[in-house]
Coordinates of C-alpha atoms and ligand atoms in Angstrom, one line a residue:
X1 CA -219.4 3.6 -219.7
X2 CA -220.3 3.3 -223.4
X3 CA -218.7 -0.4 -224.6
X4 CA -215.2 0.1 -226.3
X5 CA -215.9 -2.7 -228.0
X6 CA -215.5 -2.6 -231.6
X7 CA -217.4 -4.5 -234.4
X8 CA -216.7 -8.6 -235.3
X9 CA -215.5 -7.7 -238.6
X10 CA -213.1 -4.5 -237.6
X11 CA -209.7 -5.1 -238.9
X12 CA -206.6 -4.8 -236.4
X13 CA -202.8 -4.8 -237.7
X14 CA -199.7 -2.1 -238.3
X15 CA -198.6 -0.3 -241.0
X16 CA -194.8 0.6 -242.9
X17 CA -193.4 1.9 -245.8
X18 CA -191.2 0.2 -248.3
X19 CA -187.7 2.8 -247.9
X20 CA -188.4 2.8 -243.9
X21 CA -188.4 -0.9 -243.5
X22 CA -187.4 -2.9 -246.2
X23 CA -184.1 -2.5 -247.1
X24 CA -182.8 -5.0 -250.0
X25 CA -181.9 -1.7 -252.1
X26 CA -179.7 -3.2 -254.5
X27 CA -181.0 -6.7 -254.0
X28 CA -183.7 -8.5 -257.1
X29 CA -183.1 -6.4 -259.3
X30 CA -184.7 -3.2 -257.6
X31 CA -183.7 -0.1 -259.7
X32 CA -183.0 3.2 -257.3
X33 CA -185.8 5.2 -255.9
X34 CA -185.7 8.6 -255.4
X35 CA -185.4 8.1 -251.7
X36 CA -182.0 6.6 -251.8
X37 CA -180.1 9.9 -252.3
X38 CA -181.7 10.7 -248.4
X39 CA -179.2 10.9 -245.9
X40 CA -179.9 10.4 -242.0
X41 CA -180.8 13.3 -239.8
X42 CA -182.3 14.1 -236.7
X43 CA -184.5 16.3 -234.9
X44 CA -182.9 19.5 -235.4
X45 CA -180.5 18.4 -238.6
X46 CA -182.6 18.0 -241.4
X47 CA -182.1 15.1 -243.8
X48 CA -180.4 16.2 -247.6
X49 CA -179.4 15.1 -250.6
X50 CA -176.7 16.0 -252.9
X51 CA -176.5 17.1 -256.2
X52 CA -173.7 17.4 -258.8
X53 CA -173.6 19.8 -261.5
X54 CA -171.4 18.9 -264.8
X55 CA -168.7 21.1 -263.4
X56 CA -168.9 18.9 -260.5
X57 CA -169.6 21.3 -258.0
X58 CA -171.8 19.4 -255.4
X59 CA -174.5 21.2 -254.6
X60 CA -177.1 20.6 -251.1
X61 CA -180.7 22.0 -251.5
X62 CA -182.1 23.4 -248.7
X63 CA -185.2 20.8 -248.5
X64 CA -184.8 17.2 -247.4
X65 CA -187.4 15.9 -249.9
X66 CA -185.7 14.8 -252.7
X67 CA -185.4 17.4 -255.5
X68 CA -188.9 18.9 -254.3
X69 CA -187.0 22.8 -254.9
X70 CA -185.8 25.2 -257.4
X71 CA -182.5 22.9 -258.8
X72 CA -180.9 23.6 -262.1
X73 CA -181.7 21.1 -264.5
X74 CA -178.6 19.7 -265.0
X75 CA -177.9 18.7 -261.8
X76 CA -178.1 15.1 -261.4
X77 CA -178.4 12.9 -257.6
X78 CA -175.0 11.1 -256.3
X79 CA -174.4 9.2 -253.5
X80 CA -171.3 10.1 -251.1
X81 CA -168.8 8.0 -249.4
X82 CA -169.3 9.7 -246.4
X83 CA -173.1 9.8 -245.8
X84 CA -175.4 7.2 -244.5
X85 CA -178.4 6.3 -246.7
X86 CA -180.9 4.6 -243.7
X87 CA -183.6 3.4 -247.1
X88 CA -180.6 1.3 -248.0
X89 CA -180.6 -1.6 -245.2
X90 CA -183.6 0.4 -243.6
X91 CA -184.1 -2.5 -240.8
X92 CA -184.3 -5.3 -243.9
X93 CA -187.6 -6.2 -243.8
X94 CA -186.4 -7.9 -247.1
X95 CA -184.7 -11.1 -245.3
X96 CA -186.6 -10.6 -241.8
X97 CA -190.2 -10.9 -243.5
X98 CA -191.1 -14.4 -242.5
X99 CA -189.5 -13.5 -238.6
X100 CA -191.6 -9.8 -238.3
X101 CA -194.9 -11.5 -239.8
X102 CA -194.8 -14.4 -237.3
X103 CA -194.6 -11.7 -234.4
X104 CA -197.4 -9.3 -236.5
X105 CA -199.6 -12.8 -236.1
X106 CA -198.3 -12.9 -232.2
X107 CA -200.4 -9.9 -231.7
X108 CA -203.4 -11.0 -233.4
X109 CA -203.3 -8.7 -236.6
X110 CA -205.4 -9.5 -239.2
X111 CA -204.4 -7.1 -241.6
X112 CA -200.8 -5.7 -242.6
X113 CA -200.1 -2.2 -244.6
X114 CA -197.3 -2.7 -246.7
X115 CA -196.2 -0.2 -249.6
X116 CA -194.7 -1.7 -252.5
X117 CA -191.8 -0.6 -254.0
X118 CA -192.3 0.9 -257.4
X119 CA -188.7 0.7 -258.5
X120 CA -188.7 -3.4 -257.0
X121 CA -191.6 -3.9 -260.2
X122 CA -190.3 -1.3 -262.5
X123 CA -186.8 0.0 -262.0
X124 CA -186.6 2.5 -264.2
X125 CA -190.3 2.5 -264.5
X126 CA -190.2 2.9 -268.1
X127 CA -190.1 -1.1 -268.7
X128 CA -192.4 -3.1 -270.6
X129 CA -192.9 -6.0 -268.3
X130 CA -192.7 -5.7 -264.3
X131 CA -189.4 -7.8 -262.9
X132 CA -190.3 -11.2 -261.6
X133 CA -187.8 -11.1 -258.9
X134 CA -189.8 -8.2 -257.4
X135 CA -193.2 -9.6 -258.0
X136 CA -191.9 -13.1 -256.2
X137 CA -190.5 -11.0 -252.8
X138 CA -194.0 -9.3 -252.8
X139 CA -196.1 -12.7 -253.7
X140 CA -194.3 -14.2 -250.4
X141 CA -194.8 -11.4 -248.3
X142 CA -198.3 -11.6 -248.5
X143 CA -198.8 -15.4 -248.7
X144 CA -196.6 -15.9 -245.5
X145 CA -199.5 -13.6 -244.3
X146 CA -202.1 -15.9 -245.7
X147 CA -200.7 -18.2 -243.3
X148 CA -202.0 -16.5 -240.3
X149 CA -205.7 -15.1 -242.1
X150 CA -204.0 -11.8 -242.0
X151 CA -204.7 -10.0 -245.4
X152 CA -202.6 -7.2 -247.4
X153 CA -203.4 -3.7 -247.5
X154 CA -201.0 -2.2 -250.3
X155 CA -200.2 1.2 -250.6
X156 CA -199.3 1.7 -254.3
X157 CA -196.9 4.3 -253.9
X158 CA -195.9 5.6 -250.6
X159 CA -194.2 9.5 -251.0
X160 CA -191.6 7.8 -253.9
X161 CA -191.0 7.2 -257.5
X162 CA -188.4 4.9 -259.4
X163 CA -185.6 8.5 -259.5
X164 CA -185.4 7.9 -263.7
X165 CA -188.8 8.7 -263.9
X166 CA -188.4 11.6 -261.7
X167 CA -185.2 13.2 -263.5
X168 CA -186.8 12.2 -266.8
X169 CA -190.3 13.9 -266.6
X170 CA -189.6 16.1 -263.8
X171 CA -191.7 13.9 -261.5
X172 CA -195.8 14.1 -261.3
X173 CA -196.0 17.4 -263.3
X174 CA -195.6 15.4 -266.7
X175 CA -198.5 13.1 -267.4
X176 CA -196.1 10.9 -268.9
X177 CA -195.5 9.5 -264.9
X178 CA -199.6 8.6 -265.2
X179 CA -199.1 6.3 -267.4
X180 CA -195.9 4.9 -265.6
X181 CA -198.2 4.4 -262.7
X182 CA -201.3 3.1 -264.1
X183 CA -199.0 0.1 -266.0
X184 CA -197.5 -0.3 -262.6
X185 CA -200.8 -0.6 -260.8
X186 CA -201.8 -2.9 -263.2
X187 CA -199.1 -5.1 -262.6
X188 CA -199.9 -5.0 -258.8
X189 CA -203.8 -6.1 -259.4
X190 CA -202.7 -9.3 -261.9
X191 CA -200.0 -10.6 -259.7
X192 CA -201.8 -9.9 -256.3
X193 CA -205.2 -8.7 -256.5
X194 CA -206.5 -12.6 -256.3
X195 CA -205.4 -12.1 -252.5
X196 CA -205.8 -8.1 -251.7
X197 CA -209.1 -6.6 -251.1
X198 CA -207.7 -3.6 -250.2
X199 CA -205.6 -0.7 -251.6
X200 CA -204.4 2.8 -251.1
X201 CA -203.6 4.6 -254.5
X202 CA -201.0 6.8 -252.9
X203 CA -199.9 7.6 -248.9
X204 CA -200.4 11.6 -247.9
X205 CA -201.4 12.3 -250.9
X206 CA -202.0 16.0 -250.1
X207 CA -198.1 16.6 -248.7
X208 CA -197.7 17.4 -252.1
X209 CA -199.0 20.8 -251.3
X210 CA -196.5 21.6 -248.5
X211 CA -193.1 19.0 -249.1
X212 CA -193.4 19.5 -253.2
X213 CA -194.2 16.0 -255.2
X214 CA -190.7 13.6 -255.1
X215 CA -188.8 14.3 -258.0
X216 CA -189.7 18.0 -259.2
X217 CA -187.5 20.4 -259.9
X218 CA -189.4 23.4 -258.8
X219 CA -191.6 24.1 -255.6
X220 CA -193.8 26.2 -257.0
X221 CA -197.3 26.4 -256.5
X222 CA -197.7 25.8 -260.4
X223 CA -196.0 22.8 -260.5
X224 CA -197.3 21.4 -257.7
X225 CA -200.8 21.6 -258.2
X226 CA -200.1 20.6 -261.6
X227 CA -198.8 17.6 -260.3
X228 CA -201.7 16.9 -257.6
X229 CA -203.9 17.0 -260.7
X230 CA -202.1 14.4 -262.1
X231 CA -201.8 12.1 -259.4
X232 CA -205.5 12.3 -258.9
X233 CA -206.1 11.7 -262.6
X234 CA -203.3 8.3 -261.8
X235 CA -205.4 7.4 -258.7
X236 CA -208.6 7.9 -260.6
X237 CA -207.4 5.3 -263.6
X238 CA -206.4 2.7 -261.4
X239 CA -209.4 2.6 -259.1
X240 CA -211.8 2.4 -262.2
X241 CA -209.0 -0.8 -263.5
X242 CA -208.7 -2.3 -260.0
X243 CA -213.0 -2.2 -260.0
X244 CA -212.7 -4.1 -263.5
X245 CA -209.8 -6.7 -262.4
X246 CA -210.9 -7.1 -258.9
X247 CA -214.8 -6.9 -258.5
X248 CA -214.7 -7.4 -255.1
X249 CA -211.7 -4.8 -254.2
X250 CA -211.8 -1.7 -252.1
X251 CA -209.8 1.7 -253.0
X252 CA -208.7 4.7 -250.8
X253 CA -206.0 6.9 -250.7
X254 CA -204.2 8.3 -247.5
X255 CA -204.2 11.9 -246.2
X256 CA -202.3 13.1 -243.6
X257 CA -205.4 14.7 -241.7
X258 CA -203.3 15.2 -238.6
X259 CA -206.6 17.9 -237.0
X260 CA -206.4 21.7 -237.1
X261 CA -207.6 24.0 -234.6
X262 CA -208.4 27.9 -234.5
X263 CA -205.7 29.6 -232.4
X264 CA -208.6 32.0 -230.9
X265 CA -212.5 32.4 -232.0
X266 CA -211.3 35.7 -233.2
X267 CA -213.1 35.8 -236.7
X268 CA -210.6 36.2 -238.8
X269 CA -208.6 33.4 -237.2
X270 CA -212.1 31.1 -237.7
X271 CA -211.9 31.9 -241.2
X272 CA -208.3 31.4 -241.9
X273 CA -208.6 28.0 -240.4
X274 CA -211.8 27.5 -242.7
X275 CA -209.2 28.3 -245.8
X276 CA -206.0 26.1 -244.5
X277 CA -208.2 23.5 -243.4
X278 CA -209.4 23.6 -247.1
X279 CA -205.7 23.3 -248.1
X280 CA -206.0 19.4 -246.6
X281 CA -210.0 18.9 -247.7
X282 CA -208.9 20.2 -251.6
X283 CA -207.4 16.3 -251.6
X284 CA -210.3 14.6 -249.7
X285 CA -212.9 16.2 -251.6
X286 CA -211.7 15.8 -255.3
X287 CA -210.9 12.2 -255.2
X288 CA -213.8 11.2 -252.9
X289 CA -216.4 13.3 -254.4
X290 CA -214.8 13.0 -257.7
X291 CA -214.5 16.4 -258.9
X292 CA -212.5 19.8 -257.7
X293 CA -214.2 21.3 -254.8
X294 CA -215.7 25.7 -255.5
X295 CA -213.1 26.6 -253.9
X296 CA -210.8 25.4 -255.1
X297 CA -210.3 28.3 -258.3
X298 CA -209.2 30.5 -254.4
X299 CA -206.9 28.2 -253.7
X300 CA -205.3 27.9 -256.8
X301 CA -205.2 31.8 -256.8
X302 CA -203.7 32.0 -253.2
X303 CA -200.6 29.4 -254.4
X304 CA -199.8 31.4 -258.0
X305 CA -201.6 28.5 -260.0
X306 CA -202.3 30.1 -263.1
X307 CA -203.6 27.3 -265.4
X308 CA -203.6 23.5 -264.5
X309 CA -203.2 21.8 -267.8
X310 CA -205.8 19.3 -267.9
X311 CA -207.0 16.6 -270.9
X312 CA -211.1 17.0 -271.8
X313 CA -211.6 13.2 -270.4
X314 CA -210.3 14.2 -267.1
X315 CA -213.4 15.1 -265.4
X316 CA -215.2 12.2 -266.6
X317 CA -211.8 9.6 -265.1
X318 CA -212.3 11.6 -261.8
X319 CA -216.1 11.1 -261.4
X320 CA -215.5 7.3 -262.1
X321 CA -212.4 6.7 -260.1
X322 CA -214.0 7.8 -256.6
X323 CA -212.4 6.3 -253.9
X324 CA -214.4 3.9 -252.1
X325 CA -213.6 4.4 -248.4
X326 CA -211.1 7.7 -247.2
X327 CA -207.7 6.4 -245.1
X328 CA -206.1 8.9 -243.3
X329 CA -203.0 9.3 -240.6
X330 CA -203.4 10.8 -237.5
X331 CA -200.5 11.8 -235.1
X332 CA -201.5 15.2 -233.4
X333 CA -203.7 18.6 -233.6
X334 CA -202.6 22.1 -235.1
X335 CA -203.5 25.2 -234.5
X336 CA -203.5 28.4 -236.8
X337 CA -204.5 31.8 -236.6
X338 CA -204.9 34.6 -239.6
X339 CA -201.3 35.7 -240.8
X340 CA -199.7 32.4 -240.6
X341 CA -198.2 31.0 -243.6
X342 CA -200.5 28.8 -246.0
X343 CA -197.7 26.0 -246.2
X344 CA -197.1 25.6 -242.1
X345 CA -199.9 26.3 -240.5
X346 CA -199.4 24.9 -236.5
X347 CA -197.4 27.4 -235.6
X348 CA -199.3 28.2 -232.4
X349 CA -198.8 26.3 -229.4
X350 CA -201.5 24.6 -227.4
X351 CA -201.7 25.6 -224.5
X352 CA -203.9 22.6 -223.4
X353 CA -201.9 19.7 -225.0
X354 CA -198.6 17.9 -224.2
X355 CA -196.0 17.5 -226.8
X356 CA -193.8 14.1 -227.8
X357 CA -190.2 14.3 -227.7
X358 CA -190.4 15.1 -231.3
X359 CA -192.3 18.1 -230.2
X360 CA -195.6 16.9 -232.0
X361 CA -198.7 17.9 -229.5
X362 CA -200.8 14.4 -228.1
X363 CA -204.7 14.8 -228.6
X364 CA -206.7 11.7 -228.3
X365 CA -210.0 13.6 -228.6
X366 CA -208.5 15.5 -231.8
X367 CA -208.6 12.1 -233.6
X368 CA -212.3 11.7 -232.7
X369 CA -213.3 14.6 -233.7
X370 CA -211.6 14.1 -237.5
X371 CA -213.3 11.0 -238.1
X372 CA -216.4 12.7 -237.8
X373 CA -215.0 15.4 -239.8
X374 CA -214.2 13.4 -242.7
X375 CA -217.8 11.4 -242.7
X376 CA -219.7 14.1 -241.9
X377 CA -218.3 15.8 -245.6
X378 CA -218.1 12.3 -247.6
X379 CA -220.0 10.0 -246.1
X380 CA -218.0 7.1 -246.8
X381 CA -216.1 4.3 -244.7
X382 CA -213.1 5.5 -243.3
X383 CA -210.0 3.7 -242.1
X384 CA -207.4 4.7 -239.6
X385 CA -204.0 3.7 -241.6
X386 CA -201.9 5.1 -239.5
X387 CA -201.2 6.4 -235.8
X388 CA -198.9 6.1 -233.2
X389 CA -196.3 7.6 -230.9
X390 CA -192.3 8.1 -232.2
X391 CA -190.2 8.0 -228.8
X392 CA -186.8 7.4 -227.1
X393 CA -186.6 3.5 -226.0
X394 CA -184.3 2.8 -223.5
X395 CA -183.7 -1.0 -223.8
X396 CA -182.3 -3.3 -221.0
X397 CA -179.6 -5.8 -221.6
X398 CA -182.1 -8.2 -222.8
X399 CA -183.0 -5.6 -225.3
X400 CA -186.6 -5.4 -223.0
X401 CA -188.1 -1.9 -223.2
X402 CA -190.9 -0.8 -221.0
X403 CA -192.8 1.3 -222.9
X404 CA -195.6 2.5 -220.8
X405 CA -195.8 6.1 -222.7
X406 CA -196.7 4.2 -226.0
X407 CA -199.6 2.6 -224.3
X408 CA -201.2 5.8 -222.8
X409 CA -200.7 6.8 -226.0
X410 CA -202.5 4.1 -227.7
X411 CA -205.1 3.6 -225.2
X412 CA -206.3 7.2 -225.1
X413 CA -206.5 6.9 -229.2
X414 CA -208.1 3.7 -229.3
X415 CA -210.5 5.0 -226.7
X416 CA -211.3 7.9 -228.8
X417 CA -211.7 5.9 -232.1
X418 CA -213.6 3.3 -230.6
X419 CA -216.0 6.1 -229.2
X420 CA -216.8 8.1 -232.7
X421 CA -217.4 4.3 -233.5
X422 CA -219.6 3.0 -231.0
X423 CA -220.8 6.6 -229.9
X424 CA -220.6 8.8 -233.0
X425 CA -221.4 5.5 -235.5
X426 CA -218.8 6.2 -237.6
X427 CA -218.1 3.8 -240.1
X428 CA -214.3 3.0 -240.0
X429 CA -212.9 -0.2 -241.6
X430 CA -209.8 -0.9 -239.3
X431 CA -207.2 0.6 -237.8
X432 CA -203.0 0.1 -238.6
X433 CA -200.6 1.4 -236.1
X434 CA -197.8 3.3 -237.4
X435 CA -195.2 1.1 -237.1
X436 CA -195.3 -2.3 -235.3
X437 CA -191.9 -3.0 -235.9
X438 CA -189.1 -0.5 -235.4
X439 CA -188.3 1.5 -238.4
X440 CA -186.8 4.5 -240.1
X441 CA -188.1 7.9 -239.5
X442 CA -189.2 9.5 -242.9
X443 CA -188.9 12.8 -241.5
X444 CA -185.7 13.0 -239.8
X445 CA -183.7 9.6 -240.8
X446 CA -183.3 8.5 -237.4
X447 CA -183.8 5.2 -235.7
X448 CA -184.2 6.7 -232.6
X449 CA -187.3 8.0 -232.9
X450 CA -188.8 4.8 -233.0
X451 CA -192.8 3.6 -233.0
X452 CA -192.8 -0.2 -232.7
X453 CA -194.6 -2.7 -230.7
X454 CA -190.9 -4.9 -231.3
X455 CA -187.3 -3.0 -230.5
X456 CA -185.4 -3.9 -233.4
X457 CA -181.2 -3.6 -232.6
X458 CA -180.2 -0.7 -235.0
X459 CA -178.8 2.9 -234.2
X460 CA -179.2 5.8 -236.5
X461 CA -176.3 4.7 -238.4
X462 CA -177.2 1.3 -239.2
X463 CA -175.1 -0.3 -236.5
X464 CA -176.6 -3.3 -234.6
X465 CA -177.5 -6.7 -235.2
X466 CA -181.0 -6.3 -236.6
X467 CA -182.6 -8.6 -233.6
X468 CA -186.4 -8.2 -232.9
X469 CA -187.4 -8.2 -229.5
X470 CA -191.5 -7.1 -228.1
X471 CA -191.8 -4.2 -225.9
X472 CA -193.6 -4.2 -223.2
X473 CA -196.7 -2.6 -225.7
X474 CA -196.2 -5.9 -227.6
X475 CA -198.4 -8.2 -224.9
X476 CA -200.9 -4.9 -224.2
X477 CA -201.6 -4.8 -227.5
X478 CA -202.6 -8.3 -228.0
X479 CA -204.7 -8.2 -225.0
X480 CA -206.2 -5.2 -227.0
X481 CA -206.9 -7.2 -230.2
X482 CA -207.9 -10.6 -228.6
X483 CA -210.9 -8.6 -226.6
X484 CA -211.5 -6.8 -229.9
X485 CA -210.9 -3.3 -228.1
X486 CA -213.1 -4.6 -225.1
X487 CA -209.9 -4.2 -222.7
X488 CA -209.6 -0.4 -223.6
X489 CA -212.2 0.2 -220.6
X490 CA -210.1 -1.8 -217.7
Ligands
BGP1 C1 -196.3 9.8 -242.1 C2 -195.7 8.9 -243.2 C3 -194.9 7.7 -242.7 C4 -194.3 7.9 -241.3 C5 -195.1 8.7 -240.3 C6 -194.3 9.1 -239.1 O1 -196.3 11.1 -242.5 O2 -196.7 8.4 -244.0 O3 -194.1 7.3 -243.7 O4 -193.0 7.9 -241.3 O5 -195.6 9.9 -240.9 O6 -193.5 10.2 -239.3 P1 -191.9 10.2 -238.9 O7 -191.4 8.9 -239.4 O8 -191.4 11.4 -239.5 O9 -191.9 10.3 -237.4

């Protein structure tokens, strides 16, 4: 059997997201984010928002993703009385940081994915200077990690934006939110770059094309390729800063590059697969390649784009602000066939794959096969930044959960990755396990569906006493890491 053991230098750790985990949300001086106005939800409830209109009629759009549909302009965000708002206390990473970093270290990690908080810096995002008190919370974070040699990998902006800059500009489709971001990258590379190698200009960076970009009123295809146009033109400015600031720093962004399949090898299912596969690749390939794929003038057509409004410079800041490794999450395969709609492809069951209880399908071999994907078309590093199994824990009276479905799950995709590594010598930086401390779903709100290494006490309404305590993964995992993947054969 081909050695599962992966290189010296390969980093190991977890990864979260600011409104899932850290809670604080009117602590320091953090101004609101557009996530806040997200209730709870579940599997088959959807999470909303709510909107009032000056006649103070509240209205509920049908999508969960804030203001990412058709909304009259006048309508503005307002929290309820009677709705739970999990990014509020999410599980307060805010005062647990020193406890959930000693029990990252536990395991070995030595590297942690953490997402700032733009509207912790900024929060409006319209200020001049960045506030301290959010700038001090972050510089502890990361040098309690410094502690235990495990290093920061900082997602920039993870699915959010301070919700005054989204109500203001209408979110990413005005260039005036590139400018917000670059002045908030900035601040991130002075107050933290001395101690962070590596960064992630935005999470799922290509969900824009399905969920709509946070904070615009309209879903159409207009406005949000408009906006994908700008957020590469944002992610292309700060890489080329961050190079200047940071000589020795390392940029990617993250796609959700979850694989696809053709339903059947009936041609015209191949080639639809070829075009919503593209859907995905439109992301990867502009920003690693830096500049728009050929096809890219179809896939405008296919989503009513009828002009993107771009500056003359533009091309030039893409072709400098290539990413220097591509960071992608994996949870499951797809499959499509010819006639299903661009924006939800997977409609097809597999018929050879299990599913989670969140119906999502489990394919080791499907994550394998997308690293090779992605370096075989960029042919640069790749990191794994997120993977990993959302399931019902049933905890003990110690709080103990036995969690034997999370490790199959994470032994059959470590196997895989460590194979396109050590078999397929693929290039791939790390690897951060979505999430190794319980947190909130983004997609439905719940706690329930939970990912972590450590239970922490907490329902779906924020009841509970906020206690960590490992699973059972917790001690596999750290046999994992300490034999540097070696114990993946046994
Ligand atoms: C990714 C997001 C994460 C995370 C994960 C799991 O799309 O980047 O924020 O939440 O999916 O999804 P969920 O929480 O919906 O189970």
């Amino acid at each position: 059997m081909t050695t599962k053991q992966l290189p010296a230098d390969f980093l190991w750790g977890g990864a979260t997201a600011d409104f899932q985990y850290e809670g604080g949300f009117n602590e320091g001086g953090r101004g609101v984010l557009s996530h806040d106005y997200e209730t709870d939800g579940s599997k088959n409830a959807p999470r909303h928002h709510t909107l009032r209109m000056p006649d103070g009629q509240l209205i509920t759009p049908k999508s969960s993703f804030i203001l990412a549909e058709d909304v009259p302009e006048e309508a503005q965000p307002v929290f309820l009385d009677n709705q739970y708002y999990p990014s509020h206390q999410a599980v307060d990473f805010y005062h647990h940081y020193k406890e959930d970093i000693k029990l990252m270290a536990g395991m070995g990690f030595n590297v942690f994915r953490f997402s700032v908080c733009w509207s912790r810096i900024f929060p409006t995002g319209e200020e001049n200077e960045p506030n301290a008190a959010g700038i001090q919370f972050y510089n502890d974070v990361i040098n309690e990690m410094a502690k235990y040699d495990m290093e920061p990998l900082i997602t920039i902006c993870h699915d959010e934006l301070p919700m005054h800059l989204a109500l203001k500009y209408n979110g990413w489709t005005s260039r005036h939110v590139i400018d917000a971001y670059v002045k908030y990258a900035k601040a991130l590379f002075e107050n933290f770059g001395d101690r962070c190698r590596y960064w992630l200009t935005f999470n799922e960076i290509n969900a824009v094309r399905g969920f709509g970009p946070t904070g615009v009123r309209k879903a159409s295809g207009q406005d949000r390729y408009q906006a994908a146009h700008n957020m590469f033109v944002a992610s292309a400015k700060a890489v080329t800063l961050g190079h200047q600031l940071m000589p020795k720093s390392q940029f990617g962004a993250m796609y959700a590059m979850s694989e696809l399949y053709p339903a059947t090898c009936k041609p015209e299912d191949m080639f639809h697969h070829l075009q919503a596969r593209r859907e995905n690749w439109y992301f990867v390939d502009t920003m690693g390649r830096g500049y728009y794929p050929n096809y890219a003038e179809e896939l405008w057509q296919r989503h009513g784009v009828e002009k993107l409004e771009m500056a003359p410079e533009d091309a030039d800041t893409l072709n400098r602000g290539q990413l220097d490794y591509i960071a992608f999450s994996y949870y499951r395969s797809n499959t499509t066939k010819s006639g299903d709609d661009w924006f939800n492809v997977g409609g097809s069951a597999n018929p050879y794959l299990e599913n989670t209880p969140w119906g999502w399908p489990v394919d080791p071999l499907g994550l394998r096969y997308c690293m090779n994907e992605i370096y075989d078309r960029i042919q640069k590093p790749i990191f794994i930044v997120e993977n990993g199994m959302g399931a019902v824990d049933e905890a003990d009276a110690n709080d103990y959960v036995e969690d034997d479905y999370r490790i199959d799950y994470l032994r059959d995709h470590l196997s895989a990755m460590a194979d396109a590594i050590n078999i397929d010598h693929v290039p791939c930086l790390g690897y951060t396990m979505w999430a190794p401390i319980d947190l909130v779903s983004l997609s439905t709100g719940e706690m329930k569906k939970r990912y972590g290494f450590v239970y922490v006490d907490m329902g779906d309404k924020g009841h509970g006493t906020l206690e960590r305590t490992p699973k059972k993964s917790y001690q596999w995992m750290k046999h994992v890491i300490a034999t540097n993947g070696a114990a993946l054969s046994e």
